[in-house]
Short mmCIF file of C-alpha atoms in Angstrom, two decimals:
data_model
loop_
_atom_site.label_atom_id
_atom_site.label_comp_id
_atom_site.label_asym_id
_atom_site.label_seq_id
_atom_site.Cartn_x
_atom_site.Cartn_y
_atom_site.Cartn_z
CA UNK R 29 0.00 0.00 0.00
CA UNK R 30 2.30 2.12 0.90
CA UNK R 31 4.50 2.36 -2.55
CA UNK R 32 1.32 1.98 -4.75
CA UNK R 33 0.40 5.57 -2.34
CA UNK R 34 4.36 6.73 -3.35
CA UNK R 35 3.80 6.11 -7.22
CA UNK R 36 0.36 7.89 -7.42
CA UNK R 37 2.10 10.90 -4.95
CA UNK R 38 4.94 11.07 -7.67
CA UNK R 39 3.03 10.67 -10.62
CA UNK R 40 0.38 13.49 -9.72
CA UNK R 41 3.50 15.87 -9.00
CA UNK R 42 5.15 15.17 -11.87
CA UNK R 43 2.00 15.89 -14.12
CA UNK R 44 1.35 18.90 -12.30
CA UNK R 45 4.57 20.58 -12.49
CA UNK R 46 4.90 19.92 -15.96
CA UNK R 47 1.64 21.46 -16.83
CA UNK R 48 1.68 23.73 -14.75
CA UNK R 49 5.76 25.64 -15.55
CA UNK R 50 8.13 23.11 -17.13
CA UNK R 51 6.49 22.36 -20.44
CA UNK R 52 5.28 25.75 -20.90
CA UNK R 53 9.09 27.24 -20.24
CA UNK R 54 10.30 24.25 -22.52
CA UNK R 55 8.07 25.14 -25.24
CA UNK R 56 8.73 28.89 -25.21
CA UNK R 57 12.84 28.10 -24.94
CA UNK R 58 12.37 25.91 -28.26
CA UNK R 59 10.41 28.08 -30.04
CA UNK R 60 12.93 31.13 -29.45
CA UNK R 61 15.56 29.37 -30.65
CA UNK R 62 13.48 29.58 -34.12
CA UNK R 63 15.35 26.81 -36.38
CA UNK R 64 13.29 23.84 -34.75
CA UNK R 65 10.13 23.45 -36.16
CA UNK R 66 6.79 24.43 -34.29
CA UNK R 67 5.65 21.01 -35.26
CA UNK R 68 8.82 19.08 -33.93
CA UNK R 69 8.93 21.45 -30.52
CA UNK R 70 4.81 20.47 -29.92
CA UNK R 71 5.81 16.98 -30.48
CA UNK R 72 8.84 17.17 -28.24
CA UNK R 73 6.76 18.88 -25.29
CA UNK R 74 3.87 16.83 -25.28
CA UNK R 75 5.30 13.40 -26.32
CA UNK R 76 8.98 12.54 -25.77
CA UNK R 77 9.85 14.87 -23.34
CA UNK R 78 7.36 14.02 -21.01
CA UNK R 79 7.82 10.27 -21.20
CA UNK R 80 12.15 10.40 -20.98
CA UNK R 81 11.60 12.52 -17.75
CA UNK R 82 8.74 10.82 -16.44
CA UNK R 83 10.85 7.23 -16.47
CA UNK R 84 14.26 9.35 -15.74
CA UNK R 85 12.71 11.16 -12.29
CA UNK R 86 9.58 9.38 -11.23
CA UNK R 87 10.27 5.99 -12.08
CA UNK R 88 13.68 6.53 -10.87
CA UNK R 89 12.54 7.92 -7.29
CA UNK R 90 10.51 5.19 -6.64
CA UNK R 91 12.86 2.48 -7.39
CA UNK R 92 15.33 4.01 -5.17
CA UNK R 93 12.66 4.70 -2.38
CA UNK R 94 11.93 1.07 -2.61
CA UNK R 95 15.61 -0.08 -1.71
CA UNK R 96 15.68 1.16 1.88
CA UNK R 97 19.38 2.47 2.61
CA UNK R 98 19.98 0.76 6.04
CA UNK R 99 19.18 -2.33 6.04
CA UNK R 100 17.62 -4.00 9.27
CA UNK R 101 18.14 -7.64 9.96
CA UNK R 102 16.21 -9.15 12.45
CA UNK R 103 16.66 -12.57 13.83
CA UNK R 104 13.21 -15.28 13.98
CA UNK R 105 12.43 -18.08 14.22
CA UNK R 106 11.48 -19.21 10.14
CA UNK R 107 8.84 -22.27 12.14
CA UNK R 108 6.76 -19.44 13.79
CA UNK R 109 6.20 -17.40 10.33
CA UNK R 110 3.67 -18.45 8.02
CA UNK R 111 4.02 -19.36 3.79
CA UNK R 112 7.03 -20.39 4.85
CA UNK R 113 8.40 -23.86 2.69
CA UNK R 114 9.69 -25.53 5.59
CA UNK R 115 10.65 -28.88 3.56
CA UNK R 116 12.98 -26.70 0.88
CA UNK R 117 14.58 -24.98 4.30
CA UNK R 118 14.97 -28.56 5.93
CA UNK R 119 16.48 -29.93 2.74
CA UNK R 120 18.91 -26.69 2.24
CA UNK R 121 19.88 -26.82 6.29
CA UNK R 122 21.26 -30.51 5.98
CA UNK R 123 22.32 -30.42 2.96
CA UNK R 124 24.40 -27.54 4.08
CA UNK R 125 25.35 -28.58 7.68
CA UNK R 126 26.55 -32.35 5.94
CA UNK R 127 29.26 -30.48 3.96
CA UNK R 128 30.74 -28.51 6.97
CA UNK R 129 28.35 -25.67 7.22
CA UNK R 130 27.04 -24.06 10.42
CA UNK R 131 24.10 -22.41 10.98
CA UNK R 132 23.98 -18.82 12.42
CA UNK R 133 20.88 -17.75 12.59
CA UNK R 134 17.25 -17.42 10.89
CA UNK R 135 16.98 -13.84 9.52
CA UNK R 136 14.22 -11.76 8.11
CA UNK R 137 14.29 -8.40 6.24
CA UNK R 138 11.02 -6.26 5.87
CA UNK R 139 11.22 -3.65 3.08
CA UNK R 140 9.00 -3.75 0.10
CA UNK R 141 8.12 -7.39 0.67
CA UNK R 142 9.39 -9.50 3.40
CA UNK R 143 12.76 -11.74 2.88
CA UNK R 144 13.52 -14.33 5.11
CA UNK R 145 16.79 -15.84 5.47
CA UNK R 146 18.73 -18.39 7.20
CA UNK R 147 22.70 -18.10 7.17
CA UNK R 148 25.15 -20.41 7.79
CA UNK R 149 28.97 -19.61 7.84
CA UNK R 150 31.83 -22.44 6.46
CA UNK R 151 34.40 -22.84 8.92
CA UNK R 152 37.13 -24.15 6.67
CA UNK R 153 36.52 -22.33 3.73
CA UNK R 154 35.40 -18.92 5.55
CA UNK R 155 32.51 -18.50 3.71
CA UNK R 156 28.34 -17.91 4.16
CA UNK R 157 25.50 -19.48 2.76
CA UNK R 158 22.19 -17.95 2.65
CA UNK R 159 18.23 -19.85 2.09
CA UNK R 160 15.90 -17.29 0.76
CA UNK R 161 12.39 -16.90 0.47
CA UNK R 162 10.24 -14.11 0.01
CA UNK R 163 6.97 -15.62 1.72
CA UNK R 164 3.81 -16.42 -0.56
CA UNK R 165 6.21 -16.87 -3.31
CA UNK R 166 7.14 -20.62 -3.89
CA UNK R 167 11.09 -20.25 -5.11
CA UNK R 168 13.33 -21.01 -2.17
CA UNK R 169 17.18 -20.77 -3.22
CA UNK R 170 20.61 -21.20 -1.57
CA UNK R 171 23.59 -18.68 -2.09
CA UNK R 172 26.94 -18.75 -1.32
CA UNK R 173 29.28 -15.84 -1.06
CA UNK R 174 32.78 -14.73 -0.33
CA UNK R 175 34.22 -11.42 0.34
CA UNK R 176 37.48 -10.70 -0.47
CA UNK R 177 40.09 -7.51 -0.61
CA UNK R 178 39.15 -4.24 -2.34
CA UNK R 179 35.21 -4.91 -2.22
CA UNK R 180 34.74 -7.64 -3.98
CA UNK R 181 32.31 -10.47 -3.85
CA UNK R 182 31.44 -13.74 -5.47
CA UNK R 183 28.04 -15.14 -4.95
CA UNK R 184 26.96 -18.59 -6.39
CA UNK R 185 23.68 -19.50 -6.15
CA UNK R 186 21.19 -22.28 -7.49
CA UNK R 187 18.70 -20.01 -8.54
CA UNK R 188 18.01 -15.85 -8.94
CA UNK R 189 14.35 -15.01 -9.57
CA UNK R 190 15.11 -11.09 -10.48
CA UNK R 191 18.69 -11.82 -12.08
CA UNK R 192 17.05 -9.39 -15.19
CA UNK R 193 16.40 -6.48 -12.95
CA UNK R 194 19.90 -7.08 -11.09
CA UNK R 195 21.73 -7.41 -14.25
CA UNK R 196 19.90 -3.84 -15.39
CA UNK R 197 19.84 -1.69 -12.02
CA UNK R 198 21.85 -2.88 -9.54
CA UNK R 199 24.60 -4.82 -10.85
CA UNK R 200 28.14 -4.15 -9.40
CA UNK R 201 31.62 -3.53 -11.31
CA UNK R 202 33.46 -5.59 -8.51
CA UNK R 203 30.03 -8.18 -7.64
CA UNK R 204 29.71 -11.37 -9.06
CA UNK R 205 27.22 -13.21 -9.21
CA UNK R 206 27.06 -16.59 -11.02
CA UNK R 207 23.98 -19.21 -10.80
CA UNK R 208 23.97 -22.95 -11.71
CA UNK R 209 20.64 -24.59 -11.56
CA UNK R 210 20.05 -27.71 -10.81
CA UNK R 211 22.61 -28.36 -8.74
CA UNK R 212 23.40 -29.50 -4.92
CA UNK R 213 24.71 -27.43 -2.27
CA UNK R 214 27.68 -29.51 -2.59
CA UNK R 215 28.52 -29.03 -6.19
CA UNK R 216 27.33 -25.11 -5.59
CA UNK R 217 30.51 -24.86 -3.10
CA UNK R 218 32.49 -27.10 -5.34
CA UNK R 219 32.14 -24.32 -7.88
CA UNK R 220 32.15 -21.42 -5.78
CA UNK R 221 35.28 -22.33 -4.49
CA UNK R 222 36.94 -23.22 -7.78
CA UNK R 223 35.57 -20.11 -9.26
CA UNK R 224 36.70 -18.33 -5.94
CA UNK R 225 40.54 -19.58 -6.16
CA UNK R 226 40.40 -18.16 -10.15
CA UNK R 227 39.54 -14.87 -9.31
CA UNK R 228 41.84 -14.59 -6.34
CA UNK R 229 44.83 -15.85 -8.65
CA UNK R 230 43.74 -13.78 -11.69
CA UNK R 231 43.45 -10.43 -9.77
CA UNK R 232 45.85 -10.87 -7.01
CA UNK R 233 43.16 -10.96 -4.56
CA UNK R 234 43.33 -12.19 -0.64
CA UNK R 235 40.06 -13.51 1.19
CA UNK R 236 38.53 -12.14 3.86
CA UNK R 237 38.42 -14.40 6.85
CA UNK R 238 35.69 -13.11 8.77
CA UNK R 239 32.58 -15.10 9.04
CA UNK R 240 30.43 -13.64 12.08
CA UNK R 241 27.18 -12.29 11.85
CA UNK R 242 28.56 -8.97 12.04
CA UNK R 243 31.08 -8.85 8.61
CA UNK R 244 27.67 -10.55 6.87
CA UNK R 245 26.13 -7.74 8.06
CA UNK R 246 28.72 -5.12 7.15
CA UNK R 247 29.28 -7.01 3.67
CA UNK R 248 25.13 -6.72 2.94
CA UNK R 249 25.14 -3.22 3.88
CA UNK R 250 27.84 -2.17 1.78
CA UNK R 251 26.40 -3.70 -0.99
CA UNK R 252 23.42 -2.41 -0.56
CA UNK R 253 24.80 1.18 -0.59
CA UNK R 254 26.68 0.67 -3.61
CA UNK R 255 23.35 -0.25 -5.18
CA UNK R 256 21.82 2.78 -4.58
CA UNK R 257 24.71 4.90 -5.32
CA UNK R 258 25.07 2.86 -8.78
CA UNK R 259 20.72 3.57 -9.72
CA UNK R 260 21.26 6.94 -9.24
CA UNK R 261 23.72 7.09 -11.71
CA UNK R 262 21.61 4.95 -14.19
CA UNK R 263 19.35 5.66 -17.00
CA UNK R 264 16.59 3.94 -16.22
CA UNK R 265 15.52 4.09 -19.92
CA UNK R 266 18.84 2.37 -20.63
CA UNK R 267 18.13 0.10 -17.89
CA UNK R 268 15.16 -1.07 -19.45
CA UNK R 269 17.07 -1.50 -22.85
CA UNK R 270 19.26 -3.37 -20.80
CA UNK R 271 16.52 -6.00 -19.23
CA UNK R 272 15.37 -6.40 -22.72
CA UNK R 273 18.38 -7.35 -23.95
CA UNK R 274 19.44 -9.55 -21.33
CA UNK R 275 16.07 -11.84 -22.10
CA UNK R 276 18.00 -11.91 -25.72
CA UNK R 277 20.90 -13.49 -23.98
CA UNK R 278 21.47 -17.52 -24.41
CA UNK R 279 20.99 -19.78 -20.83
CA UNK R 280 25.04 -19.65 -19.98
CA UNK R 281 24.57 -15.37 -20.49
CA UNK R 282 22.26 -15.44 -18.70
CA UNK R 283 24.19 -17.06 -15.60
CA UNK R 284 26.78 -14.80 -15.23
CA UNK R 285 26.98 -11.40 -14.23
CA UNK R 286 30.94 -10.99 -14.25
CA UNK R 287 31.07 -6.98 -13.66
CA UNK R 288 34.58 -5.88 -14.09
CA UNK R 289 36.19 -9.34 -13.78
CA UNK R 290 36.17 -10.37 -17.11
CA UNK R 291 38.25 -7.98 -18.72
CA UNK R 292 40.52 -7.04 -15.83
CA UNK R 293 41.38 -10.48 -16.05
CA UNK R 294 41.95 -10.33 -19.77
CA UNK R 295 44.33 -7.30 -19.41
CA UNK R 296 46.50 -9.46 -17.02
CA UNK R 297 46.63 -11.78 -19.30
#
């Protein structure tokens, strides 16, 4: 309710400020410049115009306003909430615990929709894995991350509902973010750590050993700002260029979002 109440809020202003000054000061600039024709300049004002600032400012605002800039993780207990797939969480928690995982704690996140979580950390191979759900939606996925030296990250996961919209808006020059489904947990680590090694080697990387709650929280939040700090910058026109695109994309694409890796490692080379 409360962003359907922000988009007809931004909407309404935006209409009424253009009506109301910006076209009309538009219009008169154009027409004073007297080489662009009256026809083009109406056309300009009351079609294009509009719709490039209308996606650029409005649609803009209320993505951002819908990725909240501190995030707030607080710990539950995933048996006491409801539309919660307990049997995909029971499968993912020893599936995970039987390679050497251990579990932290069960998580959830309230912004636009609720995200529950539960997060285990690796020991050995100082890592985290993370089971998702958004409740009343049926997918249920496992990710596993490291963090390493100069803000990197390397997330593998066995499934990404909104990997379009990631890939577009929010995607990261120094995230990565790679997904394999169809697999176990244990071939997901087996890759995340091969994959993890290759990276470190290519870019001269070191890990980061810290696996409390606290660096996962410090990691996520740091992310998270990033985000917002990289849709800001974005077209969001562009953006949705981007999405369509990405659809265009064969499966193995479509599995990879590499961000700065790719070529950094090429230059090495």
């Amino acid at each position: 309710m409360k962003t359907k109440t922000s988009t007809y809020i931004y909407a309404f202003s935006f209409w009424f400020l253009w009506n109301a000054f910006i076209a009309k000061i538009i219009l008169l600039y154009l027409l004073s410049l007297n080489f662009v024709p009256v026809n083009i300049c109406y056309i300009l004002i009351n079609n294009i115009l509009p719709l490039i600032l209308f996606f650029e400012v409005v649609v803009k605002i209320l993505f951002i306003s819908n990725i909240s800039s501190k995030l707030k993780f607080v710990p539950t207990q995933l048996e006491a909430l409801s539309q919660i797939d307990t049997k995909s969480f029971n499968y993912y928690t020893n599936a995970l615990e039987s390679i050497g995982f251990t579990r932290i704690s069960d998580l959830e996140l309230s912004e636009s929709t609720l995200t529950v979580a539960r997060l285990f950390c690796h020991p050995k191979h100082l890592c985290f894995a993370e089971v998702i759900q958004t409740p009343g939606r049926s997918i249920v996925f496992c990710a596993i991350g490291s963090g390493l030296e100069q803000e990197w990250s390397v997330s593998f996961r066995d499934n990404s509902p909104n990997l379009a919209i990631v890939y577009a808006f929010l995607r990261l020059p120094r995230g990565i973010i790679v997904v394999q489904q169809r697999v176990t947990p244990e071939e997901l680590l087996r890759s995340h750590l091969k994959f993890r090694q290759k990276i470190m080697r290519d870019l001269n990387l070191q890990l980061l050993p810290d696996i409390s709650m606290e660096a996962y929280f410090d990691k996520s939040q740091r992310i998270r700002t990033d985000q917002r700090k990289a849709l800001w910058r974005k077209s969001v026109i562009i953006g949705l260029i981007e999405m369509w695109l990405f659809n265009l994309k064969s499966e193995a694409q479509k599995s990879q979002c590499l961000g700065d890796y790719a070529h950094l490692a090429a230059r090495k080379d």
